[in-house]
Every structure is written in structure tokens, then in C-alpha cells.
Amino acid sequence: MKDAYLEIARRILPLPTAPGQEHHVVREIAALASTEALPLSVDPFGNLTLRTPALAKGEPAPITLTAHLDHPGLGLSAVEPSGELLFRPFGNMPVEMAVGRELLLFTSQGDSKSPIARCTAVAYRERGVAGPFGEGPGFVGRLSEGNPHTFDLAHTFAMWDLPPLNRRGRRLVGRACDDLAGVAVALTTLVEVTRRQPAEKLAVFLTRAEETGFGGILAAVQNGLLSDESLYLNIECSSCRAGAPLGDGPIIRVGDRRWIFDADITEGLVVAARQCHRDGQGSQPLQRKLMDAGACEATVLARAGLRVGAVALPLDNYHNQGRHDLQPEAVNIDDAVGLVRILFYLGTAQGDPPIRTAIRELDGLLGERRHLHERALERSAGAIRDITRRVQH
């Protein structure tokens, strides 16, 4: 599955994207869906649902993988009379590292993925910069010489001038791994399930504007677009600084900064990983962590009353924040491929056997412990009662 993941990652990760400006990523996913004969639908908010051909339109999927299509970027808010540009940040970014850095401007209109202009972030304003997600702080940009001075504000956005994507040993390094590397995991899983097990039913739900406060998934939940009959697995990239090193395996995410996820599903993911290894599908290491450096879409789903678990790829330079400067993000290829294998195993199991197995194993262990200790504790309980009577009287 490594080649399959790398093929999709190389198509998706280099693309320019930002909250509300995910058009280039959507276009590439639509092309992939057409090539692989994967049914694709778009909800009223631009979120995407892809599914295996065996899953009928409108039929709840036993398992739905979720990920988001955006990465923190900057929306062009205004062009001042001086020619300077005002940008509203879309998503969390390291402001103290950004002033003086180069920005690449893109348009979400048309097929071209190349920058339309380049500028330098020369200052930061604490307030007064407008944007589609509200007014607040923003950056002042100064165009490089020779760049055009007219822009379509609604469709122009910027990303930091960082390498789109490189491979360095076991790492993929690029400006937008979060969450495009997670999107690539979900798409690879869906493609591999369709190719190898065409009768299986699996869906992928890809959301917009996560980085500005869960926009796409909140809209879907609020408008009843998600089924409570599906089991949801959220795929994220999560900062390795929360204690999950790159190369130590994909993360089964117990919770995030705001919430704890479904315990049955969490344990079921562990069992699926163990069974996957036992069945010879790889000996990839595994991490089980809270990952509380941030919040993810699984919290939105959980608070909506849906059954949800979460997985993540350890991410270096989260939101392009290096130790001392803006840096491209990085994920480990083996972590990503290991996660695809686990999700493939889970998606091709009949019903939810790993989850049932997890519950059965836990209940069996607790029952065994109870039988071992119950009579022994009963025999010594009289002495405990005598102690308490003597102390109290």
C-alpha cells in the first residue's frame, strides 16, 4: 500500500489550499474519483462524500472516514491606496515568525495551481482587518516588483513561500501536510478497499474550513447531513510536540484538548491494529495518545451524539511553526502507510468485529479477574469488618 499512498499524496499535498479556498484540492479529488469510479457527492456547504461503489447513494456507511481539506492560510482582504495588501489569517499561525517572510498568492478560480503574485509580510495589525470569517488582526503585504496590482478579493488567498512537497528519506515534507496527508490516508484506504474488496461498503467525508473553527463539519452536523447509523473515524495530523514522535507509528487518539472519544471504538482500533499485524499485514508500531495540543473534528461529532474514534499522523512543524522560523511540515511515510493498513483492515472486516472483539476481550478479562478474587476477598472480609468495628468503638 506504500506505492498507492505515495501516488495519492504526491497529487494532493503540493496543492494550494486555505479555509474556504479548497478548490484545487477538490478538483484533484474529483479527478481521482472519476479515474477510480468512486461515487462522489457535494453537500450544500461544499463538503465532499466519496464512497465505494457497493454503498448505495443515501445508504449509511458502516464506517465513515473523515478528514479536512484546508490548511492555515491568508485571505486577501483589501488593496490599500498605497498598493499594500491586507491579509486576514485563516487559521492559527505563528505570527512572531511571519513578519518579513515571503507569501505566495494564488487564485481558487481556474485550473492553474501556480502563484499569481508574490509579496512580503511587512507588518502585523492587531485589529481592523476584515474577512469572510470575521474582522480581526491581519498582515500587511508589500508586492514584489513586477507583480500585478489587481486581484479578485473573493478568490485570492496566500500561503507561506515554503516547498510544496519533497521526500526526505522516510519523510514527506511540505507546506501543507495538515490535513492533506490525512486526506491522502482516507483516499488511499477507500481506493484500496474498492480495488481489493469491491463488495465492501465504506465512505469518506472530507470537510472545508476546519482551521477557522470546524466550519464544514459544524454545518453538516447542524443541518442533519450525517447519519447516526455510521461509525466515524477522524483522521488528523497532530503535533509531535504533544508526545508522539514521527516514525513511532500512527496514533490512536484517545481524545483531544476538549473531549474524550468513544472508548469502544478506541479499543477496537487497537485490536484492529493487533489483528492486522497478526495477519501479516505489517509490523508497524503503534502509539496510543491523548494528543491534547489541539482540538479536532472528532469532538464536534462526539458532541453531536455520533459514535466517533480518532487516529492521527505525528506531525513536525505543526502549522509551519519550526523551532525558530517558519518551516514546512513533515510526516513519516511509514506512519501513514501503517495507518492505511489499519483502516483497510477495519474497513474490510464484516460489521465491526474488531470493536466487538475489544469489548469481548475486556469483559472476559474483567470476568476472569472477578472470579479469581471474589472468594478470596470474601474469606478475608470478616477480618476487615473486625478492624473497622474496633477502630470505630
PDB file of C-alpha atoms in Angstrom, residues 71-229:
ATOM      1  CA  HIS A  71      -4.579  24.270   5.862  1.00  0.00           C
ATOM      2  CA  PRO A  72      -3.975  27.614   7.586  1.00  0.00           C
ATOM      3  CA  GLY A  73      -3.574  30.373   5.005  1.00  0.00           C
ATOM      4  CA  LEU A  74      -4.354  34.033   4.457  1.00  0.00           C
ATOM      5  CA  GLY A  75      -7.290  35.574   2.656  1.00  0.00           C
ATOM      6  CA  LEU A  76      -6.790  38.814   0.724  1.00  0.00           C
ATOM      7  CA  SER A  77      -8.953  41.395   2.480  1.00  0.00           C
ATOM      8  CA  ALA A  78      -8.138  44.680   0.725  1.00  0.00           C
ATOM      9  CA  VAL A  79      -5.706  46.515  -1.517  1.00  0.00           C
ATOM     10  CA  GLU A  80      -4.842  49.858   0.073  1.00  0.00           C
ATOM     11  CA  PRO A  81      -4.299  53.074  -1.958  1.00  0.00           C
ATOM     12  CA  SER A  82      -0.564  52.662  -1.331  1.00  0.00           C
ATOM     13  CA  GLY A  83      -0.694  49.328  -3.142  1.00  0.00           C
ATOM     14  CA  GLU A  84      -0.064  47.368   0.037  1.00  0.00           C
ATOM     15  CA  LEU A  85      -2.219  44.302   0.632  1.00  0.00           C
ATOM     16  CA  LEU A  86      -4.178  43.414   3.759  1.00  0.00           C
ATOM     17  CA  PHE A  87      -4.474  39.736   4.632  1.00  0.00           C
ATOM     18  CA  ARG A  88      -6.753  38.140   7.196  1.00  0.00           C
ATOM     19  CA  PRO A  89      -5.239  34.964   8.714  1.00  0.00           C
ATOM     20  CA  PHE A  90      -7.369  31.883   8.159  1.00  0.00           C
ATOM     21  CA  GLY A  91      -6.394  29.557  10.991  1.00  0.00           C
ATOM     22  CA  ASN A  92      -3.752  29.580  13.693  1.00  0.00           C
ATOM     23  CA  MET A  93      -0.242  30.559  12.602  1.00  0.00           C
ATOM     24  CA  PRO A  94       2.989  31.689  14.309  1.00  0.00           C
ATOM     25  CA  VAL A  95       2.721  35.478  13.983  1.00  0.00           C
ATOM     26  CA  GLU A  96       6.082  36.204  15.596  1.00  0.00           C
ATOM     27  CA  MET A  97       7.845  34.191  12.893  1.00  0.00           C
ATOM     28  CA  ALA A  98       5.851  35.551   9.959  1.00  0.00           C
ATOM     29  CA  VAL A  99       6.749  39.238   9.607  1.00  0.00           C
ATOM     30  CA  GLY A 100       9.438  39.586   6.975  1.00  0.00           C
ATOM     31  CA  ARG A 101       8.594  36.272   5.298  1.00  0.00           C
ATOM     32  CA  GLU A 102       7.536  35.793   1.701  1.00  0.00           C
ATOM     33  CA  LEU A 103       3.975  34.943   0.703  1.00  0.00           C
ATOM     34  CA  LEU A 104       2.743  33.288  -2.484  1.00  0.00           C
ATOM     35  CA  LEU A 105      -0.644  34.439  -3.784  1.00  0.00           C
ATOM     36  CA  PHE A 106      -2.995  32.013  -5.512  1.00  0.00           C
ATOM     37  CA  THR A 107      -6.426  32.173  -7.058  1.00  0.00           C
ATOM     38  CA  SER A 108      -9.003  29.473  -6.413  1.00  0.00           C
ATOM     39  CA  GLN A 109     -10.577  30.187  -9.820  1.00  0.00           C
ATOM     40  CA  GLY A 110      -9.479  28.188 -12.847  1.00  0.00           C
ATOM     41  CA  ASP A 111      -7.170  25.222 -13.198  1.00  0.00           C
ATOM     42  CA  SER A 112      -3.817  26.903 -12.613  1.00  0.00           C
ATOM     43  CA  LYS A 113      -2.128  25.936  -9.348  1.00  0.00           C
ATOM     44  CA  SER A 114       0.783  28.328  -9.878  1.00  0.00           C
ATOM     45  CA  PRO A 115       1.195  31.509  -7.811  1.00  0.00           C
ATOM     46  CA  ILE A 116      -0.239  34.651  -9.410  1.00  0.00           C
ATOM     47  CA  ALA A 117       1.934  37.012  -7.358  1.00  0.00           C
ATOM     48  CA  ARG A 118       4.483  37.194  -4.585  1.00  0.00           C
ATOM     49  CA  CYS A 119       4.735  39.596  -1.670  1.00  0.00           C
ATOM     50  CA  THR A 120       6.438  40.117   1.685  1.00  0.00           C
ATOM     51  CA  ALA A 121       4.604  40.278   5.016  1.00  0.00           C
ATOM     52  CA  VAL A 122       5.995  43.617   6.254  1.00  0.00           C
ATOM     53  CA  ALA A 123       3.805  44.231   9.323  1.00  0.00           C
ATOM     54  CA  TYR A 124       1.094  42.797  11.572  1.00  0.00           C
ATOM     55  CA  ARG A 125      -2.039  44.692  12.612  1.00  0.00           C
ATOM     56  CA  GLU A 126      -3.724  43.753  15.875  1.00  0.00           C
ATOM     57  CA  ARG A 127      -7.240  44.572  14.630  1.00  0.00           C
ATOM     58  CA  GLY A 128      -9.342  46.079  11.896  1.00  0.00           C
ATOM     59  CA  VAL A 129      -8.738  43.614   9.052  1.00  0.00           C
ATOM     60  CA  ALA A 130     -11.967  42.291   7.530  1.00  0.00           C
ATOM     61  CA  GLY A 131     -12.567  38.770   6.263  1.00  0.00           C
ATOM     62  CA  PRO A 132     -15.341  36.254   5.496  1.00  0.00           C
ATOM     63  CA  PHE A 133     -14.900  34.617   8.914  1.00  0.00           C
ATOM     64  CA  GLY A 134     -14.955  37.921  10.817  1.00  0.00           C
ATOM     65  CA  GLU A 135     -12.882  41.011  11.467  1.00  0.00           C
ATOM     66  CA  GLY A 136      -9.669  40.856  13.464  1.00  0.00           C
ATOM     67  CA  PRO A 137      -5.874  41.009  13.201  1.00  0.00           C
ATOM     68  CA  GLY A 138      -4.029  40.650   9.941  1.00  0.00           C
ATOM     69  CA  PHE A 139      -0.851  41.073   7.940  1.00  0.00           C
ATOM     70  CA  VAL A 140       0.264  43.893   5.682  1.00  0.00           C
ATOM     71  CA  GLY A 141       1.891  42.650   2.485  1.00  0.00           C
ATOM     72  CA  ARG A 142       4.100  44.522   0.043  1.00  0.00           C
ATOM     73  CA  LEU A 143       4.164  43.231  -3.519  1.00  0.00           C
ATOM     74  CA  SER A 144       7.410  42.288  -5.189  1.00  0.00           C
ATOM     75  CA  GLU A 145       8.287  44.343  -8.251  1.00  0.00           C
ATOM     76  CA  GLY A 146       6.658  43.266 -11.477  1.00  0.00           C
ATOM     77  CA  ASN A 147       3.604  41.690  -9.829  1.00  0.00           C
ATOM     78  CA  PRO A 148       0.075  42.660 -10.939  1.00  0.00           C
ATOM     79  CA  HIS A 149      -1.814  45.083  -8.715  1.00  0.00           C
ATOM     80  CA  THR A 150      -5.410  43.953  -9.349  1.00  0.00           C
ATOM     81  CA  PHE A 151      -6.896  40.935  -7.586  1.00  0.00           C
ATOM     82  CA  ASP A 152     -10.249  39.242  -7.171  1.00  0.00           C
ATOM     83  CA  LEU A 153     -10.560  39.555  -3.388  1.00  0.00           C
ATOM     84  CA  ALA A 154     -13.107  36.757  -3.047  1.00  0.00           C
ATOM     85  CA  HIS A 155     -10.871  34.159  -4.673  1.00  0.00           C
ATOM     86  CA  THR A 156      -7.322  35.287  -3.825  1.00  0.00           C
ATOM     87  CA  PHE A 157      -5.501  33.676  -0.921  1.00  0.00           C
ATOM     88  CA  ALA A 158      -1.913  33.273   0.206  1.00  0.00           C
ATOM     89  CA  MET A 159       0.357  30.642   1.674  1.00  0.00           C
ATOM     90  CA  TRP A 160       3.870  30.971   3.032  1.00  0.00           C
ATOM     91  CA  ASP A 161       6.611  30.549   0.451  1.00  0.00           C
ATOM     92  CA  LEU A 162       7.661  27.063   1.518  1.00  0.00           C
ATOM     93  CA  PRO A 163       8.422  23.976  -0.593  1.00  0.00           C
ATOM     94  CA  PRO A 164       5.154  22.402  -1.808  1.00  0.00           C
ATOM     95  CA  LEU A 165       6.379  18.839  -1.266  1.00  0.00           C
ATOM     96  CA  ASN A 166       9.656  16.923  -1.043  1.00  0.00           C
ATOM     97  CA  ARG A 167      10.619  13.472   0.093  1.00  0.00           C
ATOM     98  CA  ARG A 168      13.481  13.326   2.568  1.00  0.00           C
ATOM     99  CA  GLY A 169      14.274   9.742   3.442  1.00  0.00           C
ATOM    100  CA  ARG A 170      11.283   8.333   5.298  1.00  0.00           C
ATOM    101  CA  ARG A 171       9.566  11.733   5.472  1.00  0.00           C
ATOM    102  CA  LEU A 172       7.207  13.730   3.286  1.00  0.00           C
ATOM    103  CA  VAL A 173       7.986  17.413   3.824  1.00  0.00           C
ATOM    104  CA  GLY A 174       5.722  20.190   2.551  1.00  0.00           C
ATOM    105  CA  ARG A 175       3.901  23.376   3.399  1.00  0.00           C
ATOM    106  CA  ALA A 176       0.507  21.708   3.999  1.00  0.00           C
ATOM    107  CA  CYS A 177       0.701  18.192   5.453  1.00  0.00           C
ATOM    108  CA  ASP A 178      -2.064  19.093   7.916  1.00  0.00           C
ATOM    109  CA  ASP A 179      -4.514  17.757   6.933  1.00  0.00           C
ATOM    110  CA  LEU A 180      -3.781  16.850   3.340  1.00  0.00           C
ATOM    111  CA  ALA A 181      -1.652  13.913   4.500  1.00  0.00           C
ATOM    112  CA  GLY A 182      -4.746  12.731   6.409  1.00  0.00           C
ATOM    113  CA  VAL A 183      -6.899  13.236   3.316  1.00  0.00           C
ATOM    114  CA  ALA A 184      -4.415  11.084   1.385  1.00  0.00           C
ATOM    115  CA  VAL A 185      -4.715   8.339   4.035  1.00  0.00           C
ATOM    116  CA  ALA A 186      -8.524   8.359   3.731  1.00  0.00           C
ATOM    117  CA  LEU A 187      -8.460   8.335  -0.080  1.00  0.00           C
ATOM    118  CA  THR A 188      -5.832   5.588  -0.240  1.00  0.00           C
ATOM    119  CA  THR A 189      -7.885   3.442   2.109  1.00  0.00           C
ATOM    120  CA  LEU A 190     -11.017   3.967   0.012  1.00  0.00           C
ATOM    121  CA  VAL A 191      -9.207   3.219  -3.254  1.00  0.00           C
ATOM    122  CA  GLU A 192      -7.533   0.088  -1.871  1.00  0.00           C
ATOM    123  CA  VAL A 193     -10.787  -1.239  -0.397  1.00  0.00           C
ATOM    124  CA  THR A 194     -12.537  -0.680  -3.741  1.00  0.00           C
ATOM    125  CA  ARG A 195      -9.761  -2.374  -5.716  1.00  0.00           C
ATOM    126  CA  ARG A 196      -9.244  -5.373  -3.430  1.00  0.00           C
ATOM    127  CA  GLN A 197     -12.659  -5.867  -1.801  1.00  0.00           C
ATOM    128  CA  PRO A 198     -15.214  -4.363  -4.226  1.00  0.00           C
ATOM    129  CA  ALA A 199     -18.193  -5.669  -2.261  1.00  0.00           C
ATOM    130  CA  GLU A 200     -17.247  -3.725   0.882  1.00  0.00           C
ATOM    131  CA  LYS A 201     -19.071  -0.581   1.978  1.00  0.00           C
ATOM    132  CA  LEU A 202     -17.021   2.389   3.154  1.00  0.00           C
ATOM    133  CA  ALA A 203     -17.360   6.174   2.919  1.00  0.00           C
ATOM    134  CA  VAL A 204     -15.020   9.161   3.206  1.00  0.00           C
ATOM    135  CA  PHE A 205     -16.289  12.587   4.320  1.00  0.00           C
ATOM    136  CA  LEU A 206     -13.959  15.499   3.564  1.00  0.00           C
ATOM    137  CA  THR A 207     -14.698  18.868   5.123  1.00  0.00           C
ATOM    138  CA  ARG A 208     -13.939  22.530   4.461  1.00  0.00           C
ATOM    139  CA  ALA A 209     -12.829  25.401   6.711  1.00  0.00           C
ATOM    140  CA  GLU A 210     -11.747  23.256   9.657  1.00  0.00           C
ATOM    141  CA  GLU A 211      -8.884  25.579  10.523  1.00  0.00           C
ATOM    142  CA  THR A 212     -11.198  28.537  11.142  1.00  0.00           C
ATOM    143  CA  GLY A 213     -13.294  26.683  13.705  1.00  0.00           C
ATOM    144  CA  PHE A 214     -14.713  23.437  12.239  1.00  0.00           C
ATOM    145  CA  GLY A 215     -16.840  25.287   9.667  1.00  0.00           C
ATOM    146  CA  GLY A 216     -17.712  22.479   7.273  1.00  0.00           C
ATOM    147  CA  ILE A 217     -18.371  19.746   9.788  1.00  0.00           C
ATOM    148  CA  LEU A 218     -20.392  22.025  12.085  1.00  0.00           C
ATOM    149  CA  ALA A 219     -22.606  22.967   9.134  1.00  0.00           C
ATOM    150  CA  ALA A 220     -23.076  19.297   8.226  1.00  0.00           C
ATOM    151  CA  VAL A 221     -23.959  18.322  11.791  1.00  0.00           C
ATOM    152  CA  GLN A 222     -26.279  21.290  12.344  1.00  0.00           C
ATOM    153  CA  ASN A 223     -28.203  20.519   9.161  1.00  0.00           C
ATOM    154  CA  GLY A 224     -28.576  16.807   9.801  1.00  0.00           C
ATOM    155  CA  LEU A 225     -26.382  15.687   6.916  1.00  0.00           C
ATOM    156  CA  LEU A 226     -24.586  12.907   8.826  1.00  0.00           C
ATOM    157  CA  SER A 227     -26.108   9.568   9.759  1.00  0.00           C
ATOM    158  CA  ASP A 228     -26.182   8.327  13.338  1.00  0.00           C
ATOM    159  CA  GLU A 229     -26.037   4.793  11.916  1.00  0.00           C
TER     160      GLU A 229
END
